[in-house]
GROMACS .gro file of C-alpha atoms in nm:
model
  119
    1MET     CA    1  -1.606  -1.458   1.137
    2ALA     CA    2  -1.561  -1.115   1.191
    3ALA     CA    3  -1.208  -1.191   1.442
    4ASN     CA    4  -1.088  -1.337   1.104
    5ASP     CA    5  -1.218  -0.992   0.874
    6HIS     CA    6  -1.055  -0.795   1.128
    7GLU     CA    7  -0.713  -1.020   1.082
    8VAL     CA    8  -0.748  -0.991   0.708
    9LEU     CA    9  -0.787  -0.635   0.675
   10HIS     CA   10  -0.590  -0.614   0.994
   11ALA     CA   11  -0.310  -0.720   0.743
   12LEU     CA   12  -0.447  -0.535   0.406
   13ASN     CA   13  -0.393  -0.226   0.589
   14ALA     CA   14  -0.046  -0.271   0.675
   15ASN     CA   15   0.014  -0.446   0.269
   16TYR     CA   16  -0.140  -0.090   0.123
   17VAL     CA   17   0.138   0.145   0.360
   18ARG     CA   18   0.396  -0.103   0.236
   19SER     CA   19   0.238  -0.047  -0.126
   20VAL     CA   20   0.255   0.352  -0.107
   21ALA     CA   21   0.620   0.310   0.106
   22GLU     CA   22   0.724   0.071  -0.210
   23SER     CA   23   0.511   0.178  -0.540
   24ASP     CA   24   0.329  -0.184  -0.532
   25VAL     CA   25   0.184  -0.150  -0.799
   26ARG     CA   26   0.054  -0.451  -0.860
   27TRP     CA   27  -0.046  -0.509  -0.513
   28PHE     CA   28  -0.245  -0.202  -0.606
   29ASP     CA   29  -0.416  -0.371  -0.869
   30GLU     CA   30  -0.526  -0.660  -0.690
   31ASN     CA   31  -0.673  -0.476  -0.429
   32LEU     CA   32  -0.852  -0.191  -0.517
   33SER     CA   33  -1.178  -0.240  -0.627
   34GLU     CA   34  -1.290  -0.111  -1.045
   35ASP     CA   35  -1.417   0.173  -0.940
   36PHE     CA   36  -1.220   0.257  -0.641
   37LEU     CA   37  -1.188   0.662  -0.564
   38ASN     CA   38  -0.893   0.839  -0.406
   39THR     CA   39  -0.910   1.159  -0.227
   40ASN     CA   40  -0.554   1.300  -0.234
   41PRO     CA   41  -0.391   1.617   0.044
   42ASP     CA   42  -0.467   1.851  -0.160
   43CYS     CA   43  -0.829   1.759  -0.205
   44THR     CA   44  -0.840   1.662  -0.569
   45ILE     CA   45  -0.993   1.334  -0.629
   46ILE     CA   46  -0.847   1.023  -0.851
   47ASP     CA   47  -0.979   0.753  -1.055
   48ARG     CA   48  -0.821   0.412  -1.007
   49ALA     CA   49  -0.632   0.498  -1.302
   50GLY     CA   50  -0.547   0.794  -1.171
   51PHE     CA   51  -0.376   0.663  -0.869
   52LEU     CA   52  -0.247   0.344  -0.978
   53LYS     CA   53   0.000   0.567  -1.218
   54ARG     CA   54   0.049   0.820  -0.912
   55ILE     CA   55   0.135   0.528  -0.643
   56SER     CA   56   0.413   0.429  -0.966
   57ASN     CA   57   0.635   0.700  -0.836
   58PRO     CA   58   0.853   0.713  -0.579
   59VAL     CA   59   0.652   0.842  -0.249
   60GLY     CA   60   0.978   1.065  -0.176
   61VAL     CA   61   0.928   1.027   0.232
   62THR     CA   62   1.123   0.709   0.432
   63ASP     CA   63   0.983   0.475   0.750
   64LEU     CA   64   0.653   0.554   0.657
   65HIS     CA   65   0.457   0.321   0.861
   66PRO     CA   66   0.106   0.336   1.050
   67GLU     CA   67  -0.027   0.405   1.399
   68ASP     CA   68  -0.329   0.476   1.593
   69VAL     CA   69  -0.540   0.140   1.335
   70ASN     CA   70  -0.898   0.161   1.400
   71ILE     CA   71  -1.074  -0.120   1.201
   72ARG     CA   72  -1.447  -0.073   1.183
   73LEU     CA   73  -1.686  -0.383   1.093
   74PHE     CA   74  -1.991  -0.330   0.936
   75GLY     CA   75  -2.103  -0.680   0.812
   76ASP     CA   76  -1.925  -0.680   0.405
   77PHE     CA   77  -1.788  -0.346   0.491
   78ALA     CA   78  -1.477  -0.181   0.692
   79ILE     CA   79  -1.367   0.157   0.753
   80ILE     CA   80  -1.031   0.218   0.816
   81HIS     CA   81  -0.900   0.506   1.007
   82ALA     CA   82  -0.550   0.565   1.134
   83ARG     CA   83  -0.263   0.794   1.119
   84THR     CA   84   0.051   0.790   0.958
   85VAL     CA   85   0.446   0.924   1.036
   86TYR     CA   86   0.707   0.908   0.751
   87THR     CA   87   1.003   1.066   0.769
   88LYS     CA   88   1.052   1.362   0.463
   89PRO     CA   89   1.339   1.388   0.274
   90ASP     CA   90   1.490   1.619   0.469
   91GLY     CA   91   1.537   1.417   0.767
   92SER     CA   92   1.218   1.600   0.957
   93ALA     CA   93   0.944   1.408   1.101
   94GLY     CA   94   0.554   1.391   0.947
   95ALA     CA   95   0.232   1.219   0.987
   96GLY     CA   96  -0.067   1.281   0.817
   97ARG     CA   97  -0.415   1.031   0.872
   98TYR     CA   98  -0.623   0.832   0.674
   99THR     CA   99  -0.962   0.672   0.585
  100ASP     CA  100  -0.998   0.319   0.355
  101ILE     CA  101  -1.319   0.232   0.248
  102TRP     CA  102  -1.306  -0.136   0.257
  103ALA     CA  103  -1.599  -0.413   0.054
  104ARG     CA  104  -1.631  -0.759   0.045
  105GLN     CA  105  -1.678  -0.859  -0.310
  106GLY     CA  106  -1.641  -1.213  -0.486
  107GLY     CA  107  -1.585  -1.325  -0.114
  108ARG     CA  108  -1.268  -1.059  -0.082
  109TRP     CA  109  -1.210  -0.738   0.073
  110LEU     CA  110  -1.118  -0.497  -0.132
  111CYS     CA  111  -1.096  -0.127  -0.103
  112VAL     CA  112  -1.331   0.080  -0.240
  113ALA     CA  113  -1.246   0.450  -0.091
  114ALA     CA  114  -0.920   0.624   0.034
  115HIS     CA  115  -0.917   0.963   0.186
  116VAL     CA  116  -0.574   1.108   0.234
  117ALA     CA  117  -0.426   1.408   0.483
  118ARG     CA  118  -0.114   1.559   0.598
  119GLY     CA  119   0.010   1.782   0.855
   0.00000   0.00000   0.00000
């Protein structure tokens, strides 16, 4: 079961980053818990509705992809630590880190919290 959970979480992580890049609100609406909270790079915290509103706007970077993905499983709870790399609008390289917290609810994995930092 744990190997399958790892594969599912790996795919969810890849789709999370893809959905940020593509402003895919529908994917997030289907994969965030009702009580989801996000800590933004500016140290503010937004709830699910605020996150969905924010994600509906283009991210403003290109070539966004994850690196150094570390998935840690704790039964029905998982933490994903990773790095993102991307190209800024001026063409320079950008990078950041994120931590996503997932919980199995109703038989499926939902993201319950996220924390984003950019360098």
